[in-house]
Structure formats: structure tokens, C-alpha cells
Coordinates of C-alpha atoms in Angstrom, one line a residue:
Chain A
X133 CA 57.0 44.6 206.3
X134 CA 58.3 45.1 202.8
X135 CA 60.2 48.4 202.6
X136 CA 57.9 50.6 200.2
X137 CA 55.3 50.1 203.3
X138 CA 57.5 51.0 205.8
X139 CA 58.7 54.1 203.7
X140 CA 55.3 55.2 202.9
X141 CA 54.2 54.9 206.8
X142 CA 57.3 57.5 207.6
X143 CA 56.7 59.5 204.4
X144 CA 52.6 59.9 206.3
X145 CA 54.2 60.1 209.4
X146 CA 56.9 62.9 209.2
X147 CA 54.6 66.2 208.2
X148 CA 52.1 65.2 210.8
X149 CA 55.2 65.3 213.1
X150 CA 55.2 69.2 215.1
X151 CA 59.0 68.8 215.4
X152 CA 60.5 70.3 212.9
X153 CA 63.2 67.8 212.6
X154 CA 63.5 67.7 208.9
X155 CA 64.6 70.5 205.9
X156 CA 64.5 68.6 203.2
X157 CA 62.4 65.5 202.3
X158 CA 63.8 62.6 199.1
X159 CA 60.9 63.3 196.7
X160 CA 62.2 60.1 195.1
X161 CA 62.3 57.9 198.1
X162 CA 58.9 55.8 197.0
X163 CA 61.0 55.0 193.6
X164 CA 64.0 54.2 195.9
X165 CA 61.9 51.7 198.3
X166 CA 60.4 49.4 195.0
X167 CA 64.3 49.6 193.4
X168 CA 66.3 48.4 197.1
X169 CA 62.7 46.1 197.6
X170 CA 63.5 44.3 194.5
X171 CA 66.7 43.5 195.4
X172 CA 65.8 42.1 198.8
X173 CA 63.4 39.8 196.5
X174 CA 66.2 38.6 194.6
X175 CA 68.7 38.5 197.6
X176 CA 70.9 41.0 195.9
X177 CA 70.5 43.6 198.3
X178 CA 73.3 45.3 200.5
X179 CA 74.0 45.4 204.3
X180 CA 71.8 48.3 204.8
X181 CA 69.0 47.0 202.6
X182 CA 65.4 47.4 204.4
X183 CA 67.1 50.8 206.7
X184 CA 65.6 54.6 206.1
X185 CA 68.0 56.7 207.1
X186 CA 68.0 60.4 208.0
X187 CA 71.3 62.3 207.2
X188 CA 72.2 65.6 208.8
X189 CA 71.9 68.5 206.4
X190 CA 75.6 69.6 206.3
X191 CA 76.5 66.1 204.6
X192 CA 76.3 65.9 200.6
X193 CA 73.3 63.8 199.2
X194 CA 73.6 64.4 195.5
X195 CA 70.5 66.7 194.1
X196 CA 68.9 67.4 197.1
X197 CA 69.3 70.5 199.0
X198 CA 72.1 70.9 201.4
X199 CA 71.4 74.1 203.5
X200 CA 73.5 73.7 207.2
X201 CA 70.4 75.1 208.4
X202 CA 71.3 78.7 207.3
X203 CA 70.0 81.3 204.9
X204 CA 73.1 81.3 203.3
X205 CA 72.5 78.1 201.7
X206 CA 68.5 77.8 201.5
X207 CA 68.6 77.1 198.1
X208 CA 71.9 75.3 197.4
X209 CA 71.7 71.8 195.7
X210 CA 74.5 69.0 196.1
X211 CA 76.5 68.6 193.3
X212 CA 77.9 65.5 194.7
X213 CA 77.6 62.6 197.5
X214 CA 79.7 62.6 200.3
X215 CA 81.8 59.6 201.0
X216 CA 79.4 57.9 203.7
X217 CA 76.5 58.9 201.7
X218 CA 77.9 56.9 198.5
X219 CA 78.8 54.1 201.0
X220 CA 74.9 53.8 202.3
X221 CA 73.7 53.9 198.9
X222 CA 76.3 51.3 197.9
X223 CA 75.0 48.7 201.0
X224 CA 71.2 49.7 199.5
X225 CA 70.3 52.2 202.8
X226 CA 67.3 54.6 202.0
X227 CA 67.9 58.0 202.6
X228 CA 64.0 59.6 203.5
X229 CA 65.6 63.1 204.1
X230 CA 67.5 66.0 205.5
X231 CA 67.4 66.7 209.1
X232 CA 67.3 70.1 210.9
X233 CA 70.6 71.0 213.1
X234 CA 72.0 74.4 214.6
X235 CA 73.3 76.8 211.6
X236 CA 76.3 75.1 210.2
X237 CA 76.6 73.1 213.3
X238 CA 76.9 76.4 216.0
X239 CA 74.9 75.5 219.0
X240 CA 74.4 72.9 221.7
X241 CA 70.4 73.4 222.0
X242 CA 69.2 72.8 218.0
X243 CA 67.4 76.8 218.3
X244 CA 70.1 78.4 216.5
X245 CA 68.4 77.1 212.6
X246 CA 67.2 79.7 210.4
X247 CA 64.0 77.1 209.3
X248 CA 63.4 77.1 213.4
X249 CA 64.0 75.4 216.6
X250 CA 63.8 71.8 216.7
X251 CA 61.5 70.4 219.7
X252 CA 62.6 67.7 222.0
X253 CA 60.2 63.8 221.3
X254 CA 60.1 63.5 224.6
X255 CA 58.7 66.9 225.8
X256 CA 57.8 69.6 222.8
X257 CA 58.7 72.4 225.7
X258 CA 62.0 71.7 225.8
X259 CA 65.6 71.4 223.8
X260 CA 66.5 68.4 221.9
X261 CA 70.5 69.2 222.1
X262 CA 72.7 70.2 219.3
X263 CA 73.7 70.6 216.4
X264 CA 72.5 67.4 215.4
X265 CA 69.1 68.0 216.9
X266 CA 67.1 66.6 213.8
X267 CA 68.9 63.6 213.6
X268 CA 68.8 62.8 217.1
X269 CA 65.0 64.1 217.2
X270 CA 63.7 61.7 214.0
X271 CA 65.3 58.6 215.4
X272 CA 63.7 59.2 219.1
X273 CA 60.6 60.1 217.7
X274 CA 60.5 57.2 214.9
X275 CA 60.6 59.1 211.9
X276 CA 63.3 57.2 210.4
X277 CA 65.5 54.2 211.5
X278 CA 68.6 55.6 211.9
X279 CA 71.0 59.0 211.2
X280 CA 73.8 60.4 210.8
X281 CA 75.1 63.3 212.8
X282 CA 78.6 64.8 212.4
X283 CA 80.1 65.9 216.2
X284 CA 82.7 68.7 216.8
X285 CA 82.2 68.9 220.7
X286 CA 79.7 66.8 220.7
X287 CA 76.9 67.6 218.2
X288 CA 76.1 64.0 218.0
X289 CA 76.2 63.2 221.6
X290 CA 74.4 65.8 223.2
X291 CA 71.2 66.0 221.3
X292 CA 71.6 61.7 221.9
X293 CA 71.7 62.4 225.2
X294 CA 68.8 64.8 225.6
X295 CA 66.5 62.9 223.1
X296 CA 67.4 59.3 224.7
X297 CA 69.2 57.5 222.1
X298 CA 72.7 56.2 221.0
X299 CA 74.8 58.5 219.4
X300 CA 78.2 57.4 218.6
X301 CA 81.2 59.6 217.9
X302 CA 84.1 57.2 216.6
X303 CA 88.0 58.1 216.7
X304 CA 88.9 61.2 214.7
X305 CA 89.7 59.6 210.7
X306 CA 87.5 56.5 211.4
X307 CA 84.9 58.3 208.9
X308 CA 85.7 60.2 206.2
X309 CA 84.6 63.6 206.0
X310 CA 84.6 64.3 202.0
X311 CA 81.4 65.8 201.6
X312 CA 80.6 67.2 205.2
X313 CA 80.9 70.7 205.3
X314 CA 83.5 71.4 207.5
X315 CA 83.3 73.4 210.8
X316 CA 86.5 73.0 212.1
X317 CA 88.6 70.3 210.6
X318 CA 90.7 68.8 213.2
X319 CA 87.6 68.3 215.2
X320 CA 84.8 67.2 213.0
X321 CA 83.5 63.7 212.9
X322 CA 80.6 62.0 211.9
X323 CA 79.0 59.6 213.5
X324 CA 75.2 57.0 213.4
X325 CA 72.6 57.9 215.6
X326 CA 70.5 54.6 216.4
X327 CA 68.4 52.9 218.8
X328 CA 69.8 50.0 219.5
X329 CA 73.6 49.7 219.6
X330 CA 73.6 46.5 216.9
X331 CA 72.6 49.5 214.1
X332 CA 75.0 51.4 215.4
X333 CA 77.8 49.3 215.2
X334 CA 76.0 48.0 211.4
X335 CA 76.1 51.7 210.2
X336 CA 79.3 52.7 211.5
X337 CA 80.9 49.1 209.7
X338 CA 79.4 50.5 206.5
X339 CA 80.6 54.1 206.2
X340 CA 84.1 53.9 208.2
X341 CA 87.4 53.2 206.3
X342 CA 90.1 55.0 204.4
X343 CA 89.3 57.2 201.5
X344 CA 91.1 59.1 198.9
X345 CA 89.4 62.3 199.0
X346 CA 90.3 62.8 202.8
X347 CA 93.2 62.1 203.5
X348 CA 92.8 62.2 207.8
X349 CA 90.6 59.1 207.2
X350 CA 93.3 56.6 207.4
X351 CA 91.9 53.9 209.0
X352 CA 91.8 50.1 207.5
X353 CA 88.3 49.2 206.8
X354 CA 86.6 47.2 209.8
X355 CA 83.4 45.2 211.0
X356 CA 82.2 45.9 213.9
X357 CA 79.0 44.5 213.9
X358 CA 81.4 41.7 216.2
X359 CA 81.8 43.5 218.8
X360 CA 77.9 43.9 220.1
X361 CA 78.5 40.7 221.1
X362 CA 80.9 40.5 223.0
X363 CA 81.1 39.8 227.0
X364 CA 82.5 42.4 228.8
X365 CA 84.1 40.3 231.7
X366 CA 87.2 42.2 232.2
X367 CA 86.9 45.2 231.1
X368 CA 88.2 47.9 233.1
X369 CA 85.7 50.7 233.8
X370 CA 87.5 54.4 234.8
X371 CA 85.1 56.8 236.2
X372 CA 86.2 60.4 236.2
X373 CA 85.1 62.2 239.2
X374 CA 85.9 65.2 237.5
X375 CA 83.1 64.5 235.2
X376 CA 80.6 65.0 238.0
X377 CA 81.0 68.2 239.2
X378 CA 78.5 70.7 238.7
X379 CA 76.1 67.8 237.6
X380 CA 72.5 67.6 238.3
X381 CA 72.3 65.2 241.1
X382 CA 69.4 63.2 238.7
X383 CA 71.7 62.8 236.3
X384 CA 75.0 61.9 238.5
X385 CA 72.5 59.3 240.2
X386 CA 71.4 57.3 237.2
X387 CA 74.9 57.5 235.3
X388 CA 76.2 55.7 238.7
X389 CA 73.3 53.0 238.1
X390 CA 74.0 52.7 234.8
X391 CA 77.9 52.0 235.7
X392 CA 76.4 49.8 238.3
X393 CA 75.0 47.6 236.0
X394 CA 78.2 47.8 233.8
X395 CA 79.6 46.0 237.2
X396 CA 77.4 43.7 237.6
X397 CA 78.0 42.8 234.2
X398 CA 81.6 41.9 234.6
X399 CA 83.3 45.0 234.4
X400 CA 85.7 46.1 237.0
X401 CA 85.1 49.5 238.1
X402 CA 88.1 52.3 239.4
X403 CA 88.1 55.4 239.9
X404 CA 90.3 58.1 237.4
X405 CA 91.1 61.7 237.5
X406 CA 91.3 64.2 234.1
X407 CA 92.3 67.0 236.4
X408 CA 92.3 69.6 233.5
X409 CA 88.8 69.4 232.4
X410 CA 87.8 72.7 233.8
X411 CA 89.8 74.5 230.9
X412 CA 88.4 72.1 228.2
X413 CA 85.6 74.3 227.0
X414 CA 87.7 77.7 226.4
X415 CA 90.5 75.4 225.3
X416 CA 88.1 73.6 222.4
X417 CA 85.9 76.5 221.7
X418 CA 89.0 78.9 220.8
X419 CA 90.9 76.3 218.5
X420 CA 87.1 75.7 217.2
X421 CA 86.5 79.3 216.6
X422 CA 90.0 79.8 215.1
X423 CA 89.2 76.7 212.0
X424 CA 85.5 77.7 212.1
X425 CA 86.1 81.2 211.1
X426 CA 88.7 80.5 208.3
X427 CA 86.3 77.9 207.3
X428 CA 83.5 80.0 206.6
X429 CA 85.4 82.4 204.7
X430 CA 84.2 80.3 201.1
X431 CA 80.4 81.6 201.7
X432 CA 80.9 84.9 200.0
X433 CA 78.0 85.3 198.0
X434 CA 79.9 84.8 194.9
X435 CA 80.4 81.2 193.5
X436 CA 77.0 80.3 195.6
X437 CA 74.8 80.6 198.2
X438 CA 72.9 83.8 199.2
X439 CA 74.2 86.9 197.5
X440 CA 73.4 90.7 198.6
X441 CA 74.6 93.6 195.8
X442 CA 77.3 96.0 197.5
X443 CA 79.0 98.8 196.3
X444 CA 81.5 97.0 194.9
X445 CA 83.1 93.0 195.0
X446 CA 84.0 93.5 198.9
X447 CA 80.8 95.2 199.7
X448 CA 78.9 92.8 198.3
X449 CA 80.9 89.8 199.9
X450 CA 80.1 92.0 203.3
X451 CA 76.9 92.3 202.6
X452 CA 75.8 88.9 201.6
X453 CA 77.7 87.1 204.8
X454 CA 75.6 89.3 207.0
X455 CA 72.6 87.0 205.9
X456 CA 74.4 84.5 208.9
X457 CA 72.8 84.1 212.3
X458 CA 73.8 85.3 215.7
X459 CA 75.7 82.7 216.5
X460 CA 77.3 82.1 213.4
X461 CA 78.4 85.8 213.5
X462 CA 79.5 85.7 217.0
X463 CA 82.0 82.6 216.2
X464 CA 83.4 83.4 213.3
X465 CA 84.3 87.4 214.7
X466 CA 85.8 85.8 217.7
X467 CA 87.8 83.0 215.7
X468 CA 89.3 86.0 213.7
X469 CA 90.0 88.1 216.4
X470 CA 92.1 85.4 218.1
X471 CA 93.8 84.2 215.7
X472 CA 94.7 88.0 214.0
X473 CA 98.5 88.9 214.6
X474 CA 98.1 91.1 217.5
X475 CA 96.4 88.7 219.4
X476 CA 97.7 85.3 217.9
X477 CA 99.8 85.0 220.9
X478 CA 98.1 85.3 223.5
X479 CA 94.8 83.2 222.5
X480 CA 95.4 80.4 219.8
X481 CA 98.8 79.5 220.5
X482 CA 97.5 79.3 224.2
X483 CA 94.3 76.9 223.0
X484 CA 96.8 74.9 221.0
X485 CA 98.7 74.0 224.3
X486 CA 96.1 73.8 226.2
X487 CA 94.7 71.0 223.7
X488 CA 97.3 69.1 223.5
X489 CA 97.7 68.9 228.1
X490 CA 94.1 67.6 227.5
X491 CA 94.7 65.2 225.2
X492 CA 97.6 64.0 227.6
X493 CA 95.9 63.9 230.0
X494 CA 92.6 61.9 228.4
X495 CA 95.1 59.2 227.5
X496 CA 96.9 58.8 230.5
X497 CA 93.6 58.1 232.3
X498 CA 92.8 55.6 229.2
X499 CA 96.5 54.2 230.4
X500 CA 94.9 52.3 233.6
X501 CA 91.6 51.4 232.3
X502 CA 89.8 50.5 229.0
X503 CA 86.7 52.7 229.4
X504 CA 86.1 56.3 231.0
X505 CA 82.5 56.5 231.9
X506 CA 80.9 60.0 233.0
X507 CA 77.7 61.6 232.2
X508 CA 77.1 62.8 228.5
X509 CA 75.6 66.4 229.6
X510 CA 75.9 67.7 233.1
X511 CA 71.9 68.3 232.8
X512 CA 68.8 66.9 231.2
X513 CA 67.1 68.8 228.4
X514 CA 66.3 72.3 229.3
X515 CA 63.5 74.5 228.0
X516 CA 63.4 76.1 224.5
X517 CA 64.6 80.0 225.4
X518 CA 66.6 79.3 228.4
X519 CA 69.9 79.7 227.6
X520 CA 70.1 80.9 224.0
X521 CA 70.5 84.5 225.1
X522 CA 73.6 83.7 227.1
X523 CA 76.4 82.6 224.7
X524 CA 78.3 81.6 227.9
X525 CA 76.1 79.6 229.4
X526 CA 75.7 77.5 226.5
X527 CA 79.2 76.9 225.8
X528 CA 79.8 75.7 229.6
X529 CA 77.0 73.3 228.5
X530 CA 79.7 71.1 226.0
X531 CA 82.1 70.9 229.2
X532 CA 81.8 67.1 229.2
X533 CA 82.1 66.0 225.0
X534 CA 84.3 68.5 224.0
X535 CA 87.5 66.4 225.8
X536 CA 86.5 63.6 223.0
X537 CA 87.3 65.6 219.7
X538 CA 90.4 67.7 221.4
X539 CA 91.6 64.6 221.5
X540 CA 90.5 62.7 218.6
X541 CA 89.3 60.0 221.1
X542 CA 86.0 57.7 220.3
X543 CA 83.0 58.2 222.6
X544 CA 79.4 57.3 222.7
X545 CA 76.3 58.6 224.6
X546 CA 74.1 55.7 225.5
X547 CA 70.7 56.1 226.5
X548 CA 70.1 55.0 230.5
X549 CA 66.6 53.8 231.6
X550 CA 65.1 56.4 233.4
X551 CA 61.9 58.0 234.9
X552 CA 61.5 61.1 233.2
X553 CA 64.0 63.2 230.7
X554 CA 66.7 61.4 229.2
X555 CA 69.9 60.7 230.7
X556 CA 73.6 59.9 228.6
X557 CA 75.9 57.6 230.0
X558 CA 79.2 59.1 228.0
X559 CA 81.6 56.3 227.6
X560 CA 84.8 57.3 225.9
X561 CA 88.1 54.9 225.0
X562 CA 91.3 54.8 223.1
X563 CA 92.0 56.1 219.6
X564 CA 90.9 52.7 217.3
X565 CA 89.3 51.3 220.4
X566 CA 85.7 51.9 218.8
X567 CA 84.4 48.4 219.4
X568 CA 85.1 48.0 223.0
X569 CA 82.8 51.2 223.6
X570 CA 80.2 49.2 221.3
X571 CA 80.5 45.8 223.5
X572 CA 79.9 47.9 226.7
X573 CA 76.9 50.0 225.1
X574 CA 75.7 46.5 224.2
X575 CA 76.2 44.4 227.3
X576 CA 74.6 47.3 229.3
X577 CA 71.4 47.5 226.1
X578 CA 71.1 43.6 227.3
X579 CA 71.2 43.9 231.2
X580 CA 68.5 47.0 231.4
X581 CA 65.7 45.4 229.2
Chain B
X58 CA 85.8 94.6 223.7
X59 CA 85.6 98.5 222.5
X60 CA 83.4 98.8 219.4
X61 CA 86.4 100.2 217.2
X62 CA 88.0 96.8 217.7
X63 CA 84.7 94.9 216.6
X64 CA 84.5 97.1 213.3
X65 CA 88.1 96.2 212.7
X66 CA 87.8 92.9 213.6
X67 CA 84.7 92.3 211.1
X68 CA 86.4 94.3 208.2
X69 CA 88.9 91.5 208.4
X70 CA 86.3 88.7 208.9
X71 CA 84.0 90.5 205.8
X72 CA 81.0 90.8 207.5
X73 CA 78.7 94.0 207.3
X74 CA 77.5 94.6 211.3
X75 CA 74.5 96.6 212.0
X76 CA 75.4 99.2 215.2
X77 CA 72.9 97.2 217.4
X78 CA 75.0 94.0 216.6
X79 CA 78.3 96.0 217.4
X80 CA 77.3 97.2 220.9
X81 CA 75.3 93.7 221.5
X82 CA 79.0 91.4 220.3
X83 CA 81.2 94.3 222.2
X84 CA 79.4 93.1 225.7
X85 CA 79.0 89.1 225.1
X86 CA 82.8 89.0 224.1
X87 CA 84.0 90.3 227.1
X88 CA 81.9 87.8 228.8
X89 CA 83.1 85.4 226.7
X90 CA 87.1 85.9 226.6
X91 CA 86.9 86.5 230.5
X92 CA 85.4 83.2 230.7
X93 CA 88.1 81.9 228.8
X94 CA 91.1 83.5 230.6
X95 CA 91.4 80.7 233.1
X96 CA 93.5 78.9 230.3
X97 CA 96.0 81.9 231.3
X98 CA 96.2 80.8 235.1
X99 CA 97.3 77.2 233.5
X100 CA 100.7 75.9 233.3
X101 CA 101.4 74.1 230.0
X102 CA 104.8 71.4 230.1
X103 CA 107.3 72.2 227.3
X104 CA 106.1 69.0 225.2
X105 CA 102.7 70.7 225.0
X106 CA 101.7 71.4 221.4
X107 CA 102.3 74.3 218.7
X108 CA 100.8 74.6 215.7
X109 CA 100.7 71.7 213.1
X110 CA 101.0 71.2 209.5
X111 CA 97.7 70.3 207.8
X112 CA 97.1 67.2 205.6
X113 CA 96.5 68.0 202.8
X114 CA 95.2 66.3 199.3
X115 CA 97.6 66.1 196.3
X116 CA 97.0 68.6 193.7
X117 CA 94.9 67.5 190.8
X118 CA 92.0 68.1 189.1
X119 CA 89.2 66.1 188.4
X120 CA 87.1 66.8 185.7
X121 CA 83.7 65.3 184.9
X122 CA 81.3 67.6 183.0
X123 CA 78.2 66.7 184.8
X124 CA 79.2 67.9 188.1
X125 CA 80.6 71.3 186.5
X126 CA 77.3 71.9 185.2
X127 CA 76.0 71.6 188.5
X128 CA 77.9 73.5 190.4
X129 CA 77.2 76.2 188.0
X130 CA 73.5 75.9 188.6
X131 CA 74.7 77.0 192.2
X132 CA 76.0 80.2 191.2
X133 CA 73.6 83.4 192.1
X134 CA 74.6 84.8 189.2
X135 CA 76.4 83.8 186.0
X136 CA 76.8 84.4 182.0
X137 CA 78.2 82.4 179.8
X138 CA 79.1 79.7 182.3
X139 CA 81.5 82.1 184.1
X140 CA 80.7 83.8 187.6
X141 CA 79.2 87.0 187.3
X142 CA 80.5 89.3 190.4
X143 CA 80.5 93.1 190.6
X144 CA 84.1 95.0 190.0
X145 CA 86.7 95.0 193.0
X146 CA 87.0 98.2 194.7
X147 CA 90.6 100.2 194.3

């Protein structure tokens, strides 16, 4: 199919869609599809050349709107591409649009947007995971290709996991983050959403590499298309036990398949222990609360975004943040309490400790195996309304992907065959050990089908 | 968390709380940093972290006319090319 076909099909496709996975559609994305087209003809075109991609809306894409899902920036227009966008372009990758997510990123469910809820493809009823809920949403329901999500503790993996595809969450400065807004820096990756793990590992080859404008993306360029093809004979497979309790029993049952059939493949399977993962969520949400709420001290009404007249200058700064959701609110009042004088002490220095035993502890289990396998989410999707009104509950959720970022370890989810919701098989490794997470994902793609 | 400390607390973070959002954050946070208390119960080892430096860019200044122009077309109010905001308070 030539690519103007295939763009027009999505472009008829996506508003008869009830999902609500997209904010923004590329009014130029026809014109795009006959220029890339062209260039196929002529066998001029990039890597990406025939892909439509969906991009999360809290990454740049120069002149269309980039809103993080909240009021404050309904009407705010990129100045500029991010880095990974001008890399997709560059390797001839259609962008058809910008996909719904949790307000700037704050919520596991993809409810907390201020254009709405996303639903979940595989039952309308229910959650489609955040904050990357769009992205995840449009690749499950084929609206699009492939995405890109960006994962703090584990936006791109949980709504994989709940919508039943691959989301992939590479080592912390793989991908440079110029252009993403930022929720809290020393945490925030982004990452491809795909179905199949060969698109993944193409996408992730294409945007990943060092760059001048961010200086924590360090990393030598690399290919990793090589490593889908890979055998995994070998391989050392660590489950963590630790990463089963309090699981649904459905899901602890197919994720012990699914490392079954990484077995049978080759692997050799032992069993590891991350003893501290109990304090991993207060330990990631109070250093993420601490950088999100100094973060989202530039939306002030002012320079742009949504502005409310005060009394005077403070006032109307006030006045024009309280345009922010719930959430949003609830974050960035807890990230300044915490990290105010008084308090300082007792809170984030505690959080920074505690992230670093984590991280110790993460890397010591990667120490005596190549792989630590686990389930993604301790649950399936749950039902829109279920746990939105308990802020607690929802945090607990992230227990399982938040180890990843505190780290700055790689980790995928990767969608198991299964009756019923989707299930995540999380597979985490080593800081640059990307592709052996990719050869795994892909022996197991080739042994279920 | 007593509601005086949530008013303080939001003066600092410059946000503008409606007294239903003051009583409704004063219960969820004690749920919240109770919650999070078990990190108290932990015992850290003496290599385990403090606070690090962040990388930063080199200063510098990039200058390209087009994208000036559009970040200005941003700005919810403007004259002259120059943000227009209201006068500080004393």
C-alpha cells in the first residue's frame, strides 16, 4: 500500500475511533504522505519511510499544538522540534498526531486529561494505563503504526501493559529529552510504543544517541535493529519474587508462562530477590514530587499558556496556575512541602537515600543474571472511576516500574498472549544493556505466534 | 496536614486554593505522607546518596529570528514584542 493510502485510511479511521486517544491531529499529514511517497519512488527515502507515528503531546512537533493534556496549555503552539521528533522527520517517519496522556504526565490510569479520559481498545469500560494512555491506546487500536511515550515511573509501560503492546523504556540518557517537557528530570525518558518488537528496536535505533542540547544524553549512537535477532541461548533470566506479591493471581500465572517460554527458548531461569521494593513507591514519588513541583514553576501565566488577571503580578501568577487539575495540584503542593526548609530533612533527603539503596540493590540483582523478569502491573486494567478518587491507591499501582527510572535502568513491558485483558511481562536489564531486553522480547514474539 | 500549613504551603508553590480544595488536600496528604513513612522504618548504609549536582548546558544564546517570533505568538499578552504582565505587588 503506498503511504498516502495508508495515511488517508487512519486519517478516516481516527474520528470514528470513541477513544479519545488523540488532542491534536497533522492537518498537513496528506501533503507529508505524497512528499515521503516520492522519495520511496525514487529510493531516497529514510529508515522510517512508509511508518505513521503518533507522538505523545508533551514532546515538541514544530507548529502544532503541544498541550500535556492540561488547560494550561490548550492553546500553546511548538515553537520548535524536539530532538527525536527532528530525528523521525530526518529518517522520513510521518507524524499523524498528538496523543492524549494524564495532565503533564500525573496519573497511572490516562483519566487525569483536561480533554477527557482515554478508554482502554480492548474494553471501552475500563483504563488504558498512564500517562501515556493515547499512545499506548492508538497503537493497540491501529490508529497509527507506532508512538512515542516518555516514562517517569512507568508512563510508557503501564498503559503497554494494560492496552497489550510493547512499550519500551531504554537506559536513562539513551534518548534525549530536548523538547519533552520535563516532569521530573532525573527520571524522565522517552521511549517507542510498537507492536512488534523489530519496530521497536527500528524506532528506538533512530531517535537514541547523544545530543548537544541535553547534555544527560550521552550515549554513542547505536543500531539495534541487530539485536531482534538474536538467539537467546544463554541468557540468564532473574525472577524477582518480590515482584509478585500482592499480584493478581491471573497475572502472576501468565507472567510465569510467559518466563516459561523464555526457558524453553534457551534461557536459564534463577530466582533473585530486590528486598527493598516495598519502599520504592514513596521513595520515587517524593524525589518525583520534589523535581515535578520546581518544574512546573515556568507555567505562570505570563510568557505563555493560560493566564487569569489578579490583583497584582503574584496574584495573577496565583490565579492563572489554579487553571491545573487535581492531580497536578496535589503533586506539585506536596513536592514543595517536602522539599521546604522545615521539612527538607526529614522527607527529600530521606527519598534521596532511599533511591539510591534501590538502585543498589536493582544492580546487584542484575550482578547474577542478565534479565530481571516480573510482571509490568500487579493487575490488569481496571474500570474508568475506580481508583481516581484515592490518590493512594493509584500511586501503590506504579510499585513495579518505578524501580526502572530510580535507577536509570532499561525496561520493557511486553505483551503476553492471553485470554482476556492484557497482561505485561516487565523485563528490565543493565544500564546500556538495551538490546539484550530487545533479543528476549523478540525470541519470546517468535515462540508465542 | 492542618489547613494553615496547606495555605502556607501553596503561597510558596503560587497557587490560588479554593477552601473546598484546602480541606479536600488537608485529608489525602495525611493519607499520603503516612503512606510514605515506612521509608522512616528503613535503614539507609552510609554510601547511600545525598543530593547531586545537576548537568547542566553551557551558557549561550542562540538566536534565530523565526523562532523568537514564535514564541512570542505564545505570549497571552504582549505589546511591542515585549511581555505585557500586570505591576508586582510591594
Amino acid at each position: 500500500m503506498k503511504l498516502n493510502e495508508k495515511v488517508s485510511r487512519y486519517l478516516e479511521k481516527i474520528p470514528k475511533s470513541k477513544l479519545n486517544a488523540f488532542i491534536s491531529i497533522n492537518k498537513n499529514a496528506e501533503k507529508d504522505a505524497e512528499k515521503i511517497q516520492r522519495k520511496i519512488d525514487t529510493n531516497a527515502a529514510g529508515r522510517l519511510a512508509g511508518y505513521v507515528l503518533a507522538i505523545k503531546d508533551n514532546i515538541a512537533v514544530s507548529g502544532m499544538r503541544l498541550t500535556c493534556a492540561s488547560k494550561m496549555l490548550e492553546n500553546y503552539v511548538s515553537p520548535y522540534d524536539a530532538t527525536v521528533v527532528k530525528r523521525i522527520i530526518a529518517e522520513d517517519g510521518l507524524i499523524i498526531g498528538k496523543t492524549n496522556m494524564d495532565e503533564f504526565a500525573c496519573g497511572a490510569s490516562g483519566e487525569t486529561s483536561y480533554f477527557g479520559a482515554t478508554l482502554n481498545p480492548s474494553d471501552e469500560k475500563r483504563v488504558p494505563g498512564g500517562s501515556s494512555s493515547g499512545s499506548a491506546a492508538v497503537v493497540a487500536a491501529g490508529l497509527c503504526d507506532v508512538s512515542l511515550g516518555s516514562d517517569t515511573g512507568g508512563s510508557i509501560r503501564c498503559p503497554s501493559s494494560f492496552c497489550g503492546v510493547l512499550g519500551f523504556k531504554p537506559t536513562y540518557g539513551t534518548v534525549s529529552r530536548y523538547g519533552l517537557v520535563d516532569m521530573a528530570m532525573s527520571l524522565d525518558q522517552i521511549g517507542p510504543i510498537t507492536k512488534t518488537v523489530s519496530d521497536a528496536a527500528l524506532v528506538l535505533s533512530v531517535i537514541n544517541g547523544s545530543d548537544g542540547m541535553d547534555n544527560t544524553a550521552i550515549k554513542t549512537k547505536e543500531d539495534y535493529t541487530k539485536f531482534a535477532k538474536q538467539k537467546i541461548t544463554g541468557i540468564k533470566i532473574g525472577v524477582v519474587g518480590e515482584f509478585f506479591d500482592g499480584c493478581d493471581h491471573n497475572v502472576e500465572k501468565n507472567v510465569r508462562d510467559g518466563v516459561e517460554i523464555l526457558k524453553s527458548e534457551g534461557a536459564k531461569i534463577v530466582d533473585v530477590s530486590v528486598p527493598k521494593t516495598p519502599i520504592a513507591v514513596p521513595a520515587y514519588y517524593l524525589n518525583m514530587f520534589a523535581e515535578f513541583s520546581s518544574a512546573m514553576q515556568k507555567f505562570d501565566g505570563l510568557k505563555y499558556g493560560f493566564r487569569k488577571e489578579g490583583k497584582d503580578l503574584n496574584d495573577t501568577v496565583a490565579e492563572s496556575r489554579s487553571s491545573l487539575g487535581e492531580e497536578v495540584k496535589r503533586r506539585i503542593l506536596l513536592g514543595t512541602y517536602i522539599t521546604m526548609k522545615e521539612f527538607r530533612g526529614k522527607w527529600y533527603s530521606t527519598a534521596l537515600k532511599a533511591r539510591e539503596s534501590i538502585r543498589h540493590e536493582m544492580r546487584a540483582a542484575l550482578k547474577k543474571c542478565d534479565l530481571l523478569a516480573g510482571p509490568t502491573m500487579p493487575f490488569t486494567a481496571f474500570k474508568l472511576g475506580d481508583k481516581i478518587k484515592d490518590p493512594v491507591e493509584m500511586y501503590l499501582s506504579d510499585i513495579l516500574t518505578v524501580s526502572a527510572n530510580l535507577s536509570g535502568l532499561p525496561a520493557a513491558s511486553v505483551p503476553l498472549e492471553v485470554k482476556g485483558m492484557p497482561v505485561g511481562m516487565q523485563l528490565h536489564a543493565d544500564t546500556g544493556s538495551d538490546g539484550k531486553i530487545l533479543f528476549a522480547a523478540a525470541a519470546y514474539e517468535r515462540a508465542s505466534k | 496536614m492542618d489547613k494553615p500549613t496547606i495555605k502556607k504551603v501553596a503561597e510558596v508553590a503560587r497557587l490560588n486554593l479554593t477552601d473546598e480544595e484546602i480541606s479536600d488536600f488537608s485529608k489525602d496528604f495525611d493519607g499520603i505522607l503516612e503512606q510514605f513513612s515506612k521509608l522512616h522504618k528503613e535503614k539507609f548504609g552510609e554510601g547511600d546518596a545525598e543530593e547531586k549536582a545537576a548537568i547542566l548546558r553551557k551558557d549561550g544564546t542562540q538566536l534565530d529570528n523565526a523562532v523568537a517570533e514564535k514564541i512570542m505568538d505564545n505570549a497571552p499578552n504582549k505589546e511591542n514584542n515585549l511581555y505585557k504582565v500586570p505591576k508586582g505587588s510591594k
